[in-house]
Amino acid sequence: MSAAPTGTVSTDGTVTVFGTYRCSPLSGAGPVFVSSSVRVGEVRHGIGGTAATCDGVEHTWVNQDKLVLGAPVAPGPAEVETTLVHLDTGGGLPMPSIIATNRHEIELRPAKG
């Protein structure tokens, strides 16, 4: 699982990050998601989640969210954290299980148009 070395931020505060993941078919019930967050300074912002397909093949993911709370995010350096999470529903109440996680520095660039 990885995030690209760049993401974008638009003038309205929408942050977009993207990357790739690969996971094997799981034994057990429940969906898998790619979640992400971006930290700028001391503030971490959740940037949505994407449903994942675990079939052993590499897939792309894109997460996007318009940030309305906290300090505004501007183009520049940031830290992105991505997590591949399986929600095991076999026992009734969904229980999250982390499959993989990745954290590294990226550059947020102005979104085009």
PDB file of C-alpha atoms in Angstrom:
ATOM      1  CA  MET A   1       0.000   0.000   0.000  1.00  0.00           C
ATOM      2  CA  SER A   2       1.318   3.420  -0.850  1.00  0.00           C
ATOM      3  CA  ALA A   3       0.368   7.035  -1.416  1.00  0.00           C
ATOM      4  CA  ALA A   4       1.731   9.119  -4.268  1.00  0.00           C
ATOM      5  CA  PRO A   5       4.445  11.669  -3.374  1.00  0.00           C
ATOM      6  CA  THR A   6       2.058  14.526  -4.258  1.00  0.00           C
ATOM      7  CA  GLY A   7      -1.558  15.425  -3.585  1.00  0.00           C
ATOM      8  CA  THR A   8      -3.669  18.474  -4.353  1.00  0.00           C
ATOM      9  CA  VAL A   9      -5.509  21.170  -2.442  1.00  0.00           C
ATOM     10  CA  SER A  10      -8.100  23.399  -4.114  1.00  0.00           C
ATOM     11  CA  THR A  11      -9.004  26.970  -3.255  1.00  0.00           C
ATOM     12  CA  ASP A  12     -12.174  25.763  -1.473  1.00  0.00           C
ATOM     13  CA  GLY A  13     -10.131  23.521   0.867  1.00  0.00           C
ATOM     14  CA  THR A  14     -10.680  20.187  -0.908  1.00  0.00           C
ATOM     15  CA  VAL A  15      -7.694  17.887  -0.401  1.00  0.00           C
ATOM     16  CA  THR A  16      -7.093  14.925  -2.719  1.00  0.00           C
ATOM     17  CA  VAL A  17      -4.595  12.124  -2.107  1.00  0.00           C
ATOM     18  CA  PHE A  18      -4.147   8.932  -4.092  1.00  0.00           C
ATOM     19  CA  GLY A  19      -1.995   5.854  -4.466  1.00  0.00           C
ATOM     20  CA  THR A  20      -2.036   2.097  -4.930  1.00  0.00           C
ATOM     21  CA  TYR A  21      -2.759  -0.984  -2.829  1.00  0.00           C
ATOM     22  CA  ARG A  22      -2.791  -4.745  -3.181  1.00  0.00           C
ATOM     23  CA  CYS A  23      -4.406  -7.247  -0.842  1.00  0.00           C
ATOM     24  CA  SER A  24      -5.128 -10.953  -1.056  1.00  0.00           C
ATOM     25  CA  PRO A  25      -8.628 -12.397  -0.821  1.00  0.00           C
ATOM     26  CA  LEU A  26      -9.615 -12.487   2.836  1.00  0.00           C
ATOM     27  CA  SER A  27     -11.154 -15.354   4.700  1.00  0.00           C
ATOM     28  CA  GLY A  28     -14.040 -13.945   6.674  1.00  0.00           C
ATOM     29  CA  ALA A  29     -16.928 -11.620   6.104  1.00  0.00           C
ATOM     30  CA  GLY A  30     -16.730  -7.875   5.886  1.00  0.00           C
ATOM     31  CA  PRO A  31     -15.623  -5.005   3.657  1.00  0.00           C
ATOM     32  CA  VAL A  32     -12.129  -3.557   3.260  1.00  0.00           C
ATOM     33  CA  PHE A  33     -11.411   0.171   2.993  1.00  0.00           C
ATOM     34  CA  VAL A  34      -8.470   2.436   2.197  1.00  0.00           C
ATOM     35  CA  SER A  35      -8.587   5.319   4.675  1.00  0.00           C
ATOM     36  CA  SER A  36      -6.276   8.317   4.662  1.00  0.00           C
ATOM     37  CA  SER A  37      -5.356  11.402   6.607  1.00  0.00           C
ATOM     38  CA  VAL A  38      -3.088  14.383   6.046  1.00  0.00           C
ATOM     39  CA  ARG A  39      -1.130  16.149   8.773  1.00  0.00           C
ATOM     40  CA  VAL A  40      -0.061  19.737   8.259  1.00  0.00           C
ATOM     41  CA  GLY A  41       1.828  21.159  11.210  1.00  0.00           C
ATOM     42  CA  GLU A  42       0.230  19.741  14.358  1.00  0.00           C
ATOM     43  CA  VAL A  43      -3.225  19.172  12.821  1.00  0.00           C
ATOM     44  CA  ARG A  44      -4.295  15.859  11.251  1.00  0.00           C
ATOM     45  CA  HIS A  45      -7.272  15.854   8.867  1.00  0.00           C
ATOM     46  CA  GLY A  46      -9.172  12.721   7.835  1.00  0.00           C
ATOM     47  CA  ILE A  47      -9.418  12.512   4.038  1.00  0.00           C
ATOM     48  CA  GLY A  48     -12.187   9.998   3.424  1.00  0.00           C
ATOM     49  CA  GLY A  49     -12.141   6.347   2.557  1.00  0.00           C
ATOM     50  CA  THR A  50     -12.478   4.153  -0.499  1.00  0.00           C
ATOM     51  CA  ALA A  51     -13.836   0.616  -0.764  1.00  0.00           C
ATOM     52  CA  ALA A  52     -11.046  -1.829  -1.613  1.00  0.00           C
ATOM     53  CA  THR A  53     -11.052  -4.989  -3.726  1.00  0.00           C
ATOM     54  CA  CYS A  54      -8.892  -7.766  -2.281  1.00  0.00           C
ATOM     55  CA  ASP A  55      -8.095 -10.030  -5.209  1.00  0.00           C
ATOM     56  CA  GLY A  56      -4.288 -10.035  -5.229  1.00  0.00           C
ATOM     57  CA  VAL A  57      -4.132  -7.440  -8.041  1.00  0.00           C
ATOM     58  CA  GLU A  58      -2.739  -3.910  -7.639  1.00  0.00           C
ATOM     59  CA  HIS A  59      -5.484  -1.251  -7.596  1.00  0.00           C
ATOM     60  CA  THR A  60      -5.487   2.536  -7.410  1.00  0.00           C
ATOM     61  CA  TRP A  61      -7.319   4.534  -4.767  1.00  0.00           C
ATOM     62  CA  VAL A  62      -8.315   8.208  -4.534  1.00  0.00           C
ATOM     63  CA  ASN A  63      -9.587   9.881  -1.356  1.00  0.00           C
ATOM     64  CA  GLN A  64     -10.898  13.414  -1.297  1.00  0.00           C
ATOM     65  CA  ASP A  65     -12.534  15.625   1.307  1.00  0.00           C
ATOM     66  CA  LYS A  66     -13.368  19.287   1.710  1.00  0.00           C
ATOM     67  CA  LEU A  67     -11.817  20.402   4.978  1.00  0.00           C
ATOM     68  CA  VAL A  68     -14.053  22.791   6.885  1.00  0.00           C
ATOM     69  CA  LEU A  69     -12.813  22.433  10.478  1.00  0.00           C
ATOM     70  CA  GLY A  70      -9.473  23.491  11.874  1.00  0.00           C
ATOM     71  CA  ALA A  71      -6.714  25.438  10.214  1.00  0.00           C
ATOM     72  CA  PRO A  72      -6.995  25.675   6.424  1.00  0.00           C
ATOM     73  CA  VAL A  73      -4.641  23.514   4.391  1.00  0.00           C
ATOM     74  CA  ALA A  74      -2.449  25.283   1.847  1.00  0.00           C
ATOM     75  CA  PRO A  75      -0.108  23.950  -0.819  1.00  0.00           C
ATOM     76  CA  GLY A  76       3.196  22.794   0.635  1.00  0.00           C
ATOM     77  CA  PRO A  77       4.677  19.911   2.620  1.00  0.00           C
ATOM     78  CA  ALA A  78       2.394  17.524   4.519  1.00  0.00           C
ATOM     79  CA  GLU A  79       2.435  14.040   5.957  1.00  0.00           C
ATOM     80  CA  VAL A  80       0.013  11.474   4.542  1.00  0.00           C
ATOM     81  CA  GLU A  81      -1.036   8.339   6.406  1.00  0.00           C
ATOM     82  CA  THR A  82      -2.930   5.575   4.611  1.00  0.00           C
ATOM     83  CA  THR A  83      -4.422   2.467   6.174  1.00  0.00           C
ATOM     84  CA  LEU A  84      -5.965  -0.630   4.641  1.00  0.00           C
ATOM     85  CA  VAL A  85      -8.665  -1.765   7.103  1.00  0.00           C
ATOM     86  CA  HIS A  86     -10.821  -4.910   7.103  1.00  0.00           C
ATOM     87  CA  LEU A  87     -14.130  -4.622   8.976  1.00  0.00           C
ATOM     88  CA  ASP A  88     -14.744  -8.166  10.202  1.00  0.00           C
ATOM     89  CA  THR A  89     -18.513  -8.653  10.447  1.00  0.00           C
ATOM     90  CA  GLY A  90     -18.343 -12.356  11.267  1.00  0.00           C
ATOM     91  CA  GLY A  91     -19.198 -11.770  14.938  1.00  0.00           C
ATOM     92  CA  GLY A  92     -22.077  -9.351  14.388  1.00  0.00           C
ATOM     93  CA  LEU A  93     -20.484  -6.088  15.503  1.00  0.00           C
ATOM     94  CA  PRO A  94     -17.953  -4.872  12.872  1.00  0.00           C
ATOM     95  CA  MET A  95     -14.435  -5.067  14.292  1.00  0.00           C
ATOM     96  CA  PRO A  96     -11.639  -3.210  12.452  1.00  0.00           C
ATOM     97  CA  SER A  97      -8.458  -5.072  11.642  1.00  0.00           C
ATOM     98  CA  ILE A  98      -5.523  -3.205  10.083  1.00  0.00           C
ATOM     99  CA  ILE A  99      -4.072  -5.020   7.080  1.00  0.00           C
ATOM    100  CA  ALA A 100      -1.389  -2.460   6.185  1.00  0.00           C
ATOM    101  CA  THR A 101      -0.439   1.132   6.914  1.00  0.00           C
ATOM    102  CA  ASN A 102       1.952   3.646   5.384  1.00  0.00           C
ATOM    103  CA  ARG A 103       3.056   7.121   6.472  1.00  0.00           C
ATOM    104  CA  HIS A 104       5.395   9.502   4.643  1.00  0.00           C
ATOM    105  CA  GLU A 105       5.943  13.107   3.583  1.00  0.00           C
ATOM    106  CA  ILE A 106       4.203  14.431   0.478  1.00  0.00           C
ATOM    107  CA  GLU A 107       3.869  17.756  -1.320  1.00  0.00           C
ATOM    108  CA  LEU A 108       0.379  19.242  -1.640  1.00  0.00           C
ATOM    109  CA  ARG A 109       0.120  21.159  -4.901  1.00  0.00           C
ATOM    110  CA  PRO A 110      -2.566  23.616  -6.006  1.00  0.00           C
ATOM    111  CA  ALA A 111      -5.414  21.791  -7.778  1.00  0.00           C
ATOM    112  CA  LYS A 112      -5.855  22.760 -11.426  1.00  0.00           C
ATOM    113  CA  GLY A 113      -8.958  24.484 -12.579  1.00  0.00           C
TER     114      GLY A 113
END
